[in-house]
CSV table of C-alpha atoms in Angstrom, one decimal:
chain,number,residue,atom,x,y,z
A,1,MET,CA,81.6,156.6,67.0
A,2,ASN,CA,80.6,155.7,63.4
A,3,VAL,CA,79.0,157.3,60.4
A,4,THR,CA,75.6,155.7,60.9
A,5,ASN,CA,75.4,157.1,64.4
A,6,LEU,CA,76.2,160.5,63.0
A,7,VAL,CA,73.5,160.3,60.3
A,8,ARG,CA,70.9,158.9,62.8
A,9,SER,CA,71.6,161.7,65.2
A,10,GLY,CA,70.8,164.3,62.6
A,11,PRO,CA,67.0,164.4,63.1
A,12,ARG,CA,67.6,164.3,66.9
A,13,ILE,CA,69.7,167.4,66.7
A,14,VAL,CA,67.0,169.1,64.6
A,15,GLU,CA,64.4,168.1,67.1
A,16,PHE,CA,66.5,169.4,70.0
A,17,LEU,CA,67.0,172.7,68.3
A,18,ASP,CA,63.3,172.9,67.7
A,19,ARG,CA,62.7,172.5,71.4
A,20,MET,CA,65.2,175.2,72.2
A,21,TYR,CA,63.4,177.6,69.9
A,22,PRO,CA,61.9,180.0,70.6
A,23,PRO,CA,63.7,181.0,73.8
A,24,ASP,CA,61.4,181.4,76.7
A,25,LEU,CA,60.8,185.1,77.2
A,26,ALA,CA,57.9,184.9,79.5
A,27,TRP,CA,57.8,187.2,82.5
A,28,SER,CA,54.7,186.0,84.4
A,29,ASP,CA,55.2,183.0,86.7
A,30,ASP,CA,52.7,180.2,86.7
A,31,GLU,CA,52.1,177.1,88.8
A,32,THR,CA,52.9,174.7,86.1
A,33,ARG,CA,56.6,175.7,85.8
A,34,PRO,CA,59.1,174.0,88.0
A,35,PHE,CA,61.2,177.2,88.2
A,36,ALA,CA,60.5,180.9,87.8
A,37,PRO,CA,60.9,182.1,84.1
A,38,PRO,CA,64.5,182.8,83.1
A,39,LEU,CA,64.1,186.5,82.4
A,40,ARG,CA,62.9,187.1,85.9
A,41,LEU,CA,66.0,185.4,87.3
A,42,ALA,CA,68.5,186.7,84.8
A,43,ALA,CA,69.6,189.9,86.5
A,44,GLY,CA,70.2,188.3,89.9
A,45,VAL,CA,71.9,185.3,88.3
A,46,VAL,CA,74.2,187.4,86.2
A,47,ALA,CA,75.0,189.5,89.2
A,48,VAL,CA,76.1,186.4,91.1
A,49,THR,CA,78.3,185.2,88.2
A,50,LEU,CA,79.9,188.6,88.0
A,51,GLN,CA,80.5,188.7,91.7
A,52,ILE,CA,82.2,185.3,91.7
A,53,SER,CA,84.5,186.2,88.9
A,54,LEU,CA,85.3,189.7,90.2
A,55,LEU,CA,86.0,188.5,93.7
A,56,GLY,CA,87.9,185.4,92.5
A,57,THR,CA,90.0,187.5,90.2
A,58,ALA,CA,90.8,190.1,92.8
A,59,LEU,CA,91.9,187.5,95.3
A,60,GLY,CA,93.8,185.7,92.6
A,61,VAL,CA,95.6,188.8,91.5
A,62,ALA,CA,96.6,189.8,95.0
A,63,VAL,CA,98.3,186.5,95.7
A,64,ALA,CA,99.6,186.2,92.1
A,65,LEU,CA,101.4,189.6,92.5
A,66,LEU,CA,103.1,188.4,95.6
A,67,LEU,CA,104.1,185.0,94.2
A,68,GLY,CA,105.0,186.6,90.8
A,69,PHE,CA,107.6,188.9,92.4
A,70,LEU,CA,108.9,186.1,94.7
A,71,GLY,CA,108.9,183.7,91.8
A,72,ALA,CA,110.9,185.8,89.4
A,73,GLU,CA,114.3,184.4,88.8
A,74,ASN,CA,116.0,187.8,88.7
A,75,LEU,CA,114.4,189.0,92.0
A,76,THR,CA,114.9,186.2,94.5
A,77,PRO,CA,117.5,183.5,95.2
A,78,HIS,CA,117.1,180.1,93.7
A,79,TRP,CA,115.6,178.6,96.9
A,80,VAL,CA,112.8,181.1,96.9
A,81,HIS,CA,111.7,181.3,93.2
A,82,HIS,CA,112.2,177.6,92.4
A,83,PRO,CA,109.6,176.2,94.9
A,84,ILE,CA,107.2,179.0,94.0
A,85,LYS,CA,107.4,178.2,90.3
A,86,ILE,CA,106.6,174.5,91.2
A,87,VAL,CA,103.6,175.5,93.3
A,88,LEU,CA,102.3,177.8,90.5
A,89,ALA,CA,102.7,175.0,88.0
A,90,LEU,CA,100.7,172.6,90.3
A,91,LEU,CA,97.9,175.2,90.7
A,92,ARG,CA,97.8,175.6,87.0
A,93,SER,CA,97.6,171.9,86.3
A,94,ILE,CA,94.2,171.5,87.9
A,95,PRO,CA,91.3,172.5,85.5
A,96,VAL,CA,89.1,175.1,87.1
A,97,ILE,CA,86.0,173.0,86.9
A,98,LEU,CA,87.8,170.2,88.9
A,99,LEU,CA,88.8,172.8,91.5
A,100,ALA,CA,85.2,173.9,91.7
A,101,LEU,CA,84.1,170.3,92.2
A,102,LEU,CA,86.5,169.9,95.0
A,103,PHE,CA,85.6,173.2,96.7
A,104,VAL,CA,81.9,172.4,96.4
A,105,ALA,CA,82.6,169.2,98.3
A,106,ALA,CA,84.7,171.0,100.8
A,107,VAL,CA,82.7,174.2,101.5
A,108,GLY,CA,79.3,173.4,100.1
A,109,LEU,CA,77.1,174.8,97.4
A,110,GLY,CA,76.8,178.5,96.6
A,111,ALA,CA,79.0,181.2,95.3
A,112,PHE,CA,81.9,180.7,97.7
A,113,PRO,CA,83.4,177.5,96.1
A,114,GLY,CA,83.3,179.3,92.8
A,115,VAL,CA,85.3,182.3,94.2
A,116,LEU,CA,87.9,179.9,95.6
A,117,ALA,CA,88.2,177.9,92.4
A,118,ILE,CA,88.6,181.0,90.2
A,119,ALA,CA,91.1,182.5,92.7
A,120,ILE,CA,93.3,179.4,92.8
A,121,HIS,CA,93.2,179.0,89.1
A,122,SER,CA,94.0,182.7,88.5
A,123,ILE,CA,97.0,182.5,91.0
A,124,GLY,CA,98.5,179.7,88.9
A,125,MET,CA,98.0,181.4,85.6
A,126,LEU,CA,98.7,185.0,86.6
A,127,GLY,CA,101.6,184.2,89.0
A,128,LYS,CA,103.5,182.6,86.2
A,129,LEU,CA,102.8,185.4,83.7
A,130,PHE,CA,103.6,188.1,86.3
A,131,ALA,CA,106.9,186.4,87.1
A,132,GLU,CA,107.8,186.3,83.4
A,133,GLU,CA,107.1,190.0,83.1
A,134,CYS,CA,109.4,190.7,86.0
A,135,GLU,CA,112.1,188.5,84.4
A,136,SER,CA,112.0,190.6,81.3
A,137,VAL,CA,113.1,193.8,83.1
A,138,SER,CA,116.8,194.6,82.6
A,139,GLY,CA,119.1,193.5,85.5
A,140,GLY,CA,121.0,196.8,85.2
A,141,LEU,CA,118.0,198.8,86.5
A,142,TRP,CA,117.7,196.5,89.5
A,143,GLU,CA,121.4,196.9,90.2
A,144,ALA,CA,121.2,200.6,89.8
A,145,MET,CA,118.5,200.8,92.5
A,146,ASP,CA,120.5,198.4,94.6
A,147,SER,CA,123.5,200.7,94.3
A,148,SER,CA,121.6,203.5,95.9
A,149,GLY,CA,121.0,201.3,99.0
A,150,ALA,CA,117.3,200.5,98.2
A,151,ASN,CA,116.0,197.4,100.0
A,152,TRP,CA,114.2,194.6,98.2
A,153,LEU,CA,110.7,196.1,98.4
A,154,GLN,CA,112.0,199.5,97.2
A,155,LYS,CA,113.8,197.8,94.3
A,156,VAL,CA,110.6,196.0,93.4
A,157,ARG,CA,108.6,199.2,93.7
A,158,TYR,CA,110.9,201.4,91.6
A,159,ALA,CA,112.9,199.1,89.3
A,160,ILE,CA,110.3,196.5,88.5
A,161,TRP,CA,106.8,197.8,89.1
A,162,PRO,CA,106.8,200.8,86.8
A,163,GLN,CA,108.1,198.6,84.0
A,164,VAL,CA,105.6,195.7,84.5
A,165,ALA,CA,102.5,197.6,85.6
A,166,PRO,CA,100.9,198.1,82.1
A,167,GLN,CA,101.4,194.4,81.2
A,168,ILE,CA,100.0,193.4,84.6
A,169,ASN,CA,97.0,195.5,84.1
A,170,SER,CA,96.2,194.0,80.7
A,171,LEU,CA,97.0,190.4,81.8
A,172,THR,CA,94.6,190.9,84.7
A,173,LEU,CA,91.9,192.3,82.6
A,174,PHE,CA,92.3,189.4,80.2
A,175,ARG,CA,92.1,187.0,83.1
A,176,LEU,CA,88.9,188.6,84.3
A,177,GLU,CA,87.4,188.1,81.0
A,178,MET,CA,88.2,184.5,81.0
A,179,ASN,CA,87.1,184.1,84.6
A,180,ILE,CA,83.7,185.4,83.7
A,181,ARG,CA,83.4,182.8,81.0
A,182,ASP,CA,84.7,180.1,83.3
A,183,SER,CA,82.4,181.1,86.2
A,184,ALA,CA,79.4,180.7,83.9
A,185,VAL,CA,80.4,177.0,83.5
A,186,LEU,CA,81.0,176.3,87.1
A,187,GLY,CA,77.3,176.1,87.7
A,188,LEU,CA,77.5,172.6,86.2
A,189,VAL,CA,79.1,171.4,89.4
A,190,GLY,CA,76.9,173.3,91.7
A,191,VAL,CA,78.4,176.8,92.0
A,192,ALA,CA,75.8,179.5,92.0
A,193,GLY,CA,75.3,181.6,88.8
A,194,LEU,CA,74.4,181.3,85.2
A,195,GLY,CA,75.7,177.8,84.8
A,196,LEU,CA,73.6,176.5,87.7
A,197,TRP,CA,70.4,177.8,86.1
A,198,ILE,CA,71.2,176.4,82.7
A,199,GLU,CA,71.7,173.1,84.5
A,200,ASN,CA,68.5,173.5,86.5
A,201,TYR,CA,66.4,174.2,83.4
A,202,ARG,CA,68.0,171.4,81.5
A,203,ARG,CA,67.2,168.9,84.2
A,204,ALA,CA,63.6,170.0,84.0
A,205,PHE,CA,63.7,169.5,80.2
A,206,ASP,CA,62.8,173.2,79.9
A,207,TYR,CA,64.9,173.8,76.8
A,208,ALA,CA,63.3,177.1,75.9
A,209,SER,CA,64.5,178.5,79.2
A,210,VAL,CA,67.9,176.9,78.7
A,211,SER,CA,68.3,178.8,75.4
A,212,THR,CA,67.3,182.1,77.1
A,213,MET,CA,70.0,181.6,79.7
A,214,VAL,CA,72.5,180.6,77.0
A,215,ILE,CA,71.7,183.8,75.2
A,216,VAL,CA,72.0,185.8,78.4
A,217,THR,CA,75.4,184.2,79.0
A,218,MET,CA,76.5,185.1,75.5
A,219,LEU,CA,75.4,188.7,76.0
A,220,VAL,CA,77.2,189.0,79.2
A,221,VAL,CA,80.5,187.6,77.7
A,222,LEU,CA,80.1,189.9,74.7
A,223,ALA,CA,79.5,192.9,77.0
A,224,VAL,CA,82.6,192.1,79.1
A,225,ASP,CA,84.6,191.6,75.9
A,226,GLN,CA,83.6,195.1,74.8
A,227,ALA,CA,84.1,196.7,78.2
A,228,SER,CA,87.6,195.2,78.5
A,229,PHE,CA,88.4,196.4,75.0
A,230,LEU,CA,87.4,199.9,76.0
A,231,ILE,CA,89.3,199.8,79.2
A,232,GLN,CA,92.4,198.5,77.5
A,233,ARG,CA,92.2,201.3,75.0
A,234,HIS,CA,91.8,203.8,77.8
A,235,LEU,CA,94.8,202.5,79.7
A,236,LYS,CA,97.1,202.9,76.6
B,1,MET,CA,146.6,219.7,95.0
B,2,LYS,CA,147.8,217.0,97.4
B,3,LYS,CA,145.4,214.4,98.6
B,4,THR,CA,146.1,213.2,102.1
B,5,LEU,CA,143.2,211.0,103.1
B,6,THR,CA,142.9,207.6,101.5
B,7,MET,CA,139.4,206.8,100.2
B,8,ILE,CA,140.0,203.6,98.5
B,9,ASN,CA,142.7,201.2,99.7
B,10,ILE,CA,143.5,198.1,97.7
B,11,GLU,CA,146.1,195.6,99.0
B,12,TYR,CA,147.1,192.4,97.2
B,13,LEU,CA,143.8,192.2,95.5
B,14,GLU,CA,143.1,189.3,93.3
B,15,VAL,CA,139.8,188.5,91.6
B,16,SER,CA,139.3,185.4,89.6
B,17,TYR,CA,136.3,184.1,87.7
B,18,GLY,CA,136.5,180.3,87.7
B,19,ARG,CA,139.8,178.6,87.3
B,20,LYS,CA,141.2,180.9,84.7
B,21,ALA,CA,144.0,183.4,85.3
B,22,PRO,CA,142.9,186.1,87.6
B,23,ALA,CA,140.8,188.8,85.9
B,24,LEU,CA,142.4,191.4,88.2
B,25,SER,CA,145.5,191.3,90.3
B,26,ILE,CA,146.7,194.5,92.0
B,27,ASP,CA,149.3,194.7,94.7
B,28,GLN,CA,148.9,198.2,96.0
B,29,LEU,CA,146.5,200.9,95.0
B,30,GLN,CA,145.5,203.9,97.0
B,31,ILE,CA,143.0,206.5,95.8
B,32,GLY,CA,142.7,209.6,97.9
B,33,ARG,CA,139.6,211.5,98.9
B,34,GLY,CA,138.5,213.9,96.1
B,35,GLU,CA,140.7,212.4,93.5
B,36,HIS,CA,139.6,212.2,89.9
B,37,VAL,CA,140.9,208.9,88.5
B,38,ALA,CA,140.5,207.5,85.1
B,39,VAL,CA,141.0,203.8,84.4
B,40,ILE,CA,142.0,202.9,80.9
B,41,GLY,CA,143.0,199.7,79.2
B,42,PRO,CA,142.0,197.4,76.3
B,43,SER,CA,138.7,195.4,76.5
B,44,GLY,CA,139.0,192.6,79.0
B,45,ALA,CA,141.8,194.3,80.9
B,46,GLY,CA,139.8,194.3,84.1
B,47,LYS,CA,138.4,197.8,84.2
B,48,THR,CA,134.9,196.8,85.0
B,49,THR,CA,136.1,194.2,87.5
B,50,LEU,CA,138.1,196.8,89.4
B,51,LEU,CA,135.2,199.2,89.5
B,52,ARG,CA,132.7,196.6,90.6
B,53,SER,CA,135.0,195.3,93.3
B,54,ILE,CA,135.2,198.8,94.7
B,55,LYS,CA,131.4,198.9,94.9
B,56,GLY,CA,131.5,195.4,96.5
B,57,TYR,CA,129.6,193.7,93.7
B,58,VAL,CA,132.6,191.4,92.9
B,59,ARG,CA,134.1,189.3,95.7
B,60,PRO,CA,137.9,189.4,95.9
B,61,SER,CA,139.4,185.9,95.8
B,62,GLN,CA,142.4,187.3,97.7
B,63,GLY,CA,143.5,190.5,99.3
B,64,LYS,CA,141.3,193.3,100.4
B,65,ILE,CA,139.6,196.5,99.4
B,66,GLU,CA,138.7,199.1,101.9
B,67,VAL,CA,136.5,202.0,101.2
B,68,ALA,CA,136.7,204.8,103.8
B,69,GLY,CA,138.5,202.4,106.0
B,70,VAL,CA,135.8,199.7,105.8
B,71,ASN,CA,136.2,196.4,104.1
B,72,LEU,CA,132.8,195.7,102.6
B,73,TRP,CA,133.2,191.9,102.8
B,74,THR,CA,134.0,191.8,106.5
B,75,ALA,CA,132.0,194.8,107.9
B,76,ARG,CA,128.8,194.3,109.7
B,77,ARG,CA,125.7,194.5,107.5
B,78,ARG,CA,124.6,197.8,108.8
B,79,GLU,CA,128.0,199.4,108.3
B,80,GLN,CA,128.4,197.8,104.9
B,81,ARG,CA,125.0,199.2,103.8
B,82,GLN,CA,125.9,202.6,105.0
B,83,ILE,CA,129.2,202.7,103.1
B,84,SER,CA,127.8,201.1,100.0
B,85,ARG,CA,125.0,203.6,99.5
B,86,ARG,CA,127.6,206.4,99.5
B,87,LEU,CA,129.1,204.8,96.4
B,88,GLY,CA,127.2,206.0,93.4
B,89,LEU,CA,127.3,204.1,90.1
B,90,ILE,CA,127.1,205.5,86.6
B,91,TYR,CA,126.7,203.0,83.8
B,92,GLN,CA,127.4,202.9,80.1
B,93,GLN,CA,123.7,202.0,79.5
B,94,PHE,CA,122.4,204.6,82.0
B,95,HIS,CA,120.0,202.1,83.6
B,96,LEU,CA,117.2,204.5,84.2
B,97,ALA,CA,113.6,203.4,84.8
B,98,PRO,CA,112.3,204.3,81.3
B,99,ARG,CA,108.7,204.8,82.4
B,100,LEU,CA,109.5,207.0,85.4
B,101,THR,CA,110.0,210.8,85.1
B,102,VAL,CA,113.3,212.5,85.5
B,103,LEU,CA,112.4,213.5,89.1
B,104,GLN,CA,111.3,210.1,90.0
B,105,ASN,CA,114.5,208.6,88.7
B,106,VAL,CA,116.6,211.0,90.6
B,107,LEU,CA,114.5,210.4,93.8
B,108,CYS,CA,115.4,206.7,93.5
B,109,GLY,CA,118.9,207.8,94.5
B,110,THR,CA,117.6,208.8,97.9
B,111,LEU,CA,116.0,205.4,98.5
B,112,GLY,CA,118.8,204.1,100.7
B,113,ALA,CA,118.4,207.0,103.1
B,114,THR,CA,114.7,207.3,103.1
B,115,SER,CA,112.0,205.8,105.2
B,116,ARG,CA,111.0,202.5,103.8
B,117,TRP,CA,107.2,202.4,104.1
B,118,ARG,CA,106.7,206.0,102.9
B,119,SER,CA,108.9,205.5,99.9
B,120,LEU,CA,106.9,202.5,98.8
B,121,LEU,CA,103.8,204.6,98.6
B,122,GLY,CA,105.7,207.1,96.5
B,123,CYS,CA,105.9,209.7,99.3
B,124,PHE,CA,109.3,211.3,99.6
B,125,SER,CA,110.2,213.6,102.4
B,126,ALA,CA,110.8,217.3,101.8
B,127,GLU,CA,114.5,216.7,102.4
B,128,ASP,CA,114.6,214.0,99.7
B,129,LEU,CA,112.9,216.3,97.3
B,130,ARG,CA,115.3,219.1,98.1
B,131,ILE,CA,118.2,216.8,97.5
B,132,ALA,CA,116.7,215.5,94.2
B,133,TRP,CA,115.9,219.0,93.0
B,134,SER,CA,119.3,220.4,93.7
B,135,ALA,CA,120.8,217.4,91.8
B,136,ILE,CA,118.6,218.1,88.9
B,137,ARG,CA,119.6,221.7,88.9
B,138,GLU,CA,123.2,220.7,88.9
B,139,VAL,CA,122.8,218.7,85.8
B,140,GLY,CA,120.6,221.3,84.2
B,141,LEU,CA,117.5,219.3,83.6
B,142,GLN,CA,115.0,221.6,85.3
B,143,GLU,CA,112.9,221.9,82.1
B,144,GLN,CA,112.6,218.1,81.6
B,145,VAL,CA,111.9,217.3,85.2
B,146,HIS,CA,108.5,215.8,84.6
B,147,GLN,CA,109.3,214.2,81.3
B,148,ARG,CA,109.6,210.4,81.1
B,149,ALA,CA,113.2,209.2,81.0
B,150,ASP,CA,112.7,207.3,77.8
B,151,THR,CA,111.8,210.5,76.0
B,152,LEU,CA,115.2,212.0,76.6
B,153,SER,CA,118.3,211.7,74.4
B,154,GLY,CA,121.2,209.5,75.4
B,155,GLY,CA,123.2,212.4,76.8
B,156,GLU,CA,120.3,213.7,78.8
B,157,GLN,CA,119.7,210.2,80.2
B,158,GLN,CA,123.2,210.1,81.3
B,159,ARG,CA,122.7,213.5,83.0
B,160,VAL,CA,119.8,212.0,84.9
B,161,ALA,CA,122.0,209.1,85.9
B,162,VAL,CA,124.6,211.6,87.2
B,163,ALA,CA,121.8,213.4,89.2
B,164,ARG,CA,120.6,210.1,90.6
B,165,ALA,CA,124.1,209.3,91.7
B,166,LEU,CA,124.4,212.8,93.3
B,167,ALA,CA,121.1,212.2,95.1
B,168,GLN,CA,122.9,209.4,96.9
B,169,GLN,CA,125.1,212.1,98.4
B,170,PRO,CA,128.0,210.0,97.4
B,171,SER,CA,131.6,210.0,98.7
B,172,VAL,CA,132.7,208.0,95.7
B,173,ILE,CA,131.3,208.1,92.2
B,174,ILE,CA,132.1,205.0,90.1
B,175,ALA,CA,131.5,205.5,86.4
B,176,ASP,CA,131.8,202.5,84.2
B,177,GLU,CA,132.5,203.8,80.7
B,178,PRO,CA,129.9,206.5,81.1
B,179,VAL,CA,130.3,207.9,77.6
B,180,SER,CA,130.8,204.8,75.5
B,181,SER,CA,127.2,204.9,74.1
B,182,LEU,CA,127.2,208.6,73.5
B,183,ASP,CA,128.1,210.6,70.4
B,184,PRO,CA,131.2,212.8,70.5
B,185,ALA,CA,129.4,216.0,71.4
B,186,TRP,CA,127.5,214.4,74.3
B,187,THR,CA,130.7,212.7,75.4
B,188,GLU,CA,132.3,216.0,75.9
B,189,ASP,CA,129.3,217.4,77.6
B,190,VAL,CA,128.8,214.5,80.0
B,191,LEU,CA,132.5,214.3,80.9
B,192,LYS,CA,132.6,218.0,81.7
B,193,LEU,CA,129.5,217.6,83.8
B,194,ILE,CA,131.0,214.7,85.7
B,195,ALA,CA,134.2,216.6,86.2
B,196,THR,CA,132.4,219.7,87.5
B,197,VAL,CA,130.2,217.7,89.8
B,198,GLN,CA,133.3,215.9,91.1
B,199,SER,CA,135.2,219.0,92.0
B,200,ARG,CA,132.3,220.9,93.4
B,201,HIS,CA,131.4,218.1,95.8
B,202,ASP,CA,134.9,217.0,96.3
B,203,VAL,CA,133.9,213.4,95.7
B,204,THR,CA,136.3,210.7,94.7
B,205,LEU,CA,135.7,209.8,91.1
B,206,VAL,CA,136.8,206.5,89.6
B,207,MET,CA,135.9,206.4,85.9
B,208,SER,CA,136.8,203.8,83.3
B,209,LEU,CA,137.1,205.1,79.8
B,210,HIS,CA,137.5,203.4,76.5
B,211,GLN,CA,139.3,206.3,74.8
B,212,PRO,CA,142.7,207.1,76.3
B,213,HIS,CA,142.7,210.6,74.9
B,214,LEU,CA,139.7,211.5,77.1
B,215,ALA,CA,141.4,210.2,80.2
B,216,ARG,CA,144.4,212.4,79.3
B,217,ARG,CA,142.2,215.4,79.0
B,218,PHE,CA,139.9,215.0,81.9
B,219,ALA,CA,141.5,213.0,84.7
B,220,GLU,CA,144.1,214.1,87.3
B,221,ARG,CA,145.4,210.6,87.6
B,222,VAL,CA,145.4,207.8,85.1
B,223,LEU,CA,145.4,204.0,85.9
B,224,ALA,CA,146.1,201.7,83.0
B,225,LEU,CA,145.2,198.0,83.2
B,226,ARG,CA,146.4,195.3,80.9
B,227,ASN,CA,145.5,191.6,81.5
B,228,GLY,CA,144.2,192.5,85.0
B,229,ARG,CA,147.5,194.2,86.1
B,230,LEU,CA,148.2,197.8,86.8
B,231,VAL,CA,150.8,198.8,84.2
B,232,PHE,CA,150.6,202.6,84.6
B,233,ASP,CA,149.7,204.9,87.5
B,234,GLY,CA,150.5,208.5,87.2
B,235,PRO,CA,149.4,211.9,85.9
B,236,PRO,CA,148.1,212.2,82.4
B,237,SER,CA,151.1,214.2,81.4
B,238,ALA,CA,153.3,211.1,82.0
B,239,LEU,CA,151.1,209.0,79.7
B,240,SER,CA,153.1,209.4,76.6
B,241,ASP,CA,152.0,208.0,73.2
B,242,ASP,CA,154.7,205.4,73.5
B,243,ARG,CA,153.3,204.2,76.8
B,244,LEU,CA,149.8,204.0,75.2
B,245,GLU,CA,151.1,202.2,72.2
B,246,GLU,CA,152.6,199.6,74.5
B,247,LEU,CA,149.5,199.4,76.6
B,248,TYR,CA,147.2,198.7,73.6
B,249,ARG,CA,149.6,196.7,71.5
B,250,GLY,CA,147.8,193.9,69.8
B,251,ASN,CA,144.5,195.6,70.4
B,252,ASN,CA,144.5,197.8,67.3
B,253,VAL,CA,141.0,199.1,68.0
B,254,ILE,CA,141.8,202.5,69.3
B,255,SER,CA,143.5,205.4,67.5
B,256,LEU,CA,145.9,206.9,69.9
B,257,ASP,CA,147.2,209.9,68.0
B,258,ARG,CA,144.3,212.3,68.2
B,259,ALA,CA,140.8,212.8,69.5
B,260,PRO,CA,138.0,212.2,67.0
B,261,ASN,CA,136.7,215.4,65.6
B,262,THR,CA,133.9,216.7,67.6
B,263,THR,CA,131.2,218.2,65.4
B,264,ARG,CA,129.8,220.6,67.9
B,265,SER,CA,131.3,222.0,71.1
B,266,ALA,CA,129.7,221.1,74.4
B,267,GLU,CA,128.9,224.7,75.1
B,268,ALA,CA,126.7,224.8,72.0
B,269,THR,CA,124.8,221.8,73.1
B,270,PRO,CA,121.4,222.5,74.5
B,271,ALA,CA,121.2,221.4,78.1
């Protein structure tokens, strides 16, 4: 890395941007193209990306809830929450793209490895945050429920859940937002969706189509951003 | 009124935390069914420890505590659960679920008796609802029944806590400084309520109080603790100012001569 390199790459960047512009907005397919035009594919590809992130988040949240409650220091004995905390930390320590790479190798190409990667990553992230939410609930309330003879599940349901539910909702929504962004990238390692098509067009040197797909990705993320903002406001 | 049946039986009880001098050391203490007992003493005298050991939350290092003839530390799990859920607790800090309504909070008192799976879904039986409603009526919160607990005043929250304890259909109510975080008017109100509930249901009430004059006014029997030992056990009338002076000597926190002026009477307080 040196300055001359940087200066020399200037014109190349300009040339590259020139090849990306204008984005390919063609609708009709023709024989000369290696792939169908991006606008034709966009709807289906976006749908796959959304499916991966929704399903992955749903699976992740379900397991994260369980591990969150079991991993909270104030709800379970040391020998339960301690190992769970360690497992959650391990899950978090693997970058999602690496998880996807491993799952592609394990279960093959397509949407499924993406779902698994997103789910595993979400468990690690959300499990820790959920446990921390539970830990912030006053111990007195837990004891008061215990005093009425409630069992563990009842205590979780009535002492903990009402106090943490709003935060769990917004953490989940935030995670979904990030998962949609993440799942767009997973295409680079062979998971179906937006990223895969960006990669396909790039390999075919079809940069105009790449820029169309990048714009589509941006629009999707912005739309999700906005939707999540509206849902958050509605929940409050 | 003579109490014949023993509800709480304490023999040679000692509770220690760590290697320090025992926090509580009581040779003999019997509390009868339906008695209204106040526990007083300076901070750190062992009031809370006594109350929590009756509930079975503090393990005695020596001696035994029996509630309704059952030692919670040697009883079978099932029996222990059955006794323990009949011991209702009322706290200084109320410990209500702030985001739940009054009714939901009171229903929590029935959890020990209710079917597990249905209660997890938020379904309570008609019987549970009946118990909860009658408890709410008793504390006079019918109007606020669907209000969230955190919208209520401190005194009202403590009323909800009383109703929750009632929903346990308790044989003993253990109140740990139930009025220490309330202003004088609500103090009066809540203590009267607890006394009413106690006599109406003939439950045994063991209540620690920070202000001795309140114990003198409300209780039938006063226990005074100092340094973990029982230094007075008798009717409020026998608790002279000299005895109190002696009890609190060196803890010049509490004014013993008179009650603080109450600004409004409890009757004038909106329920």
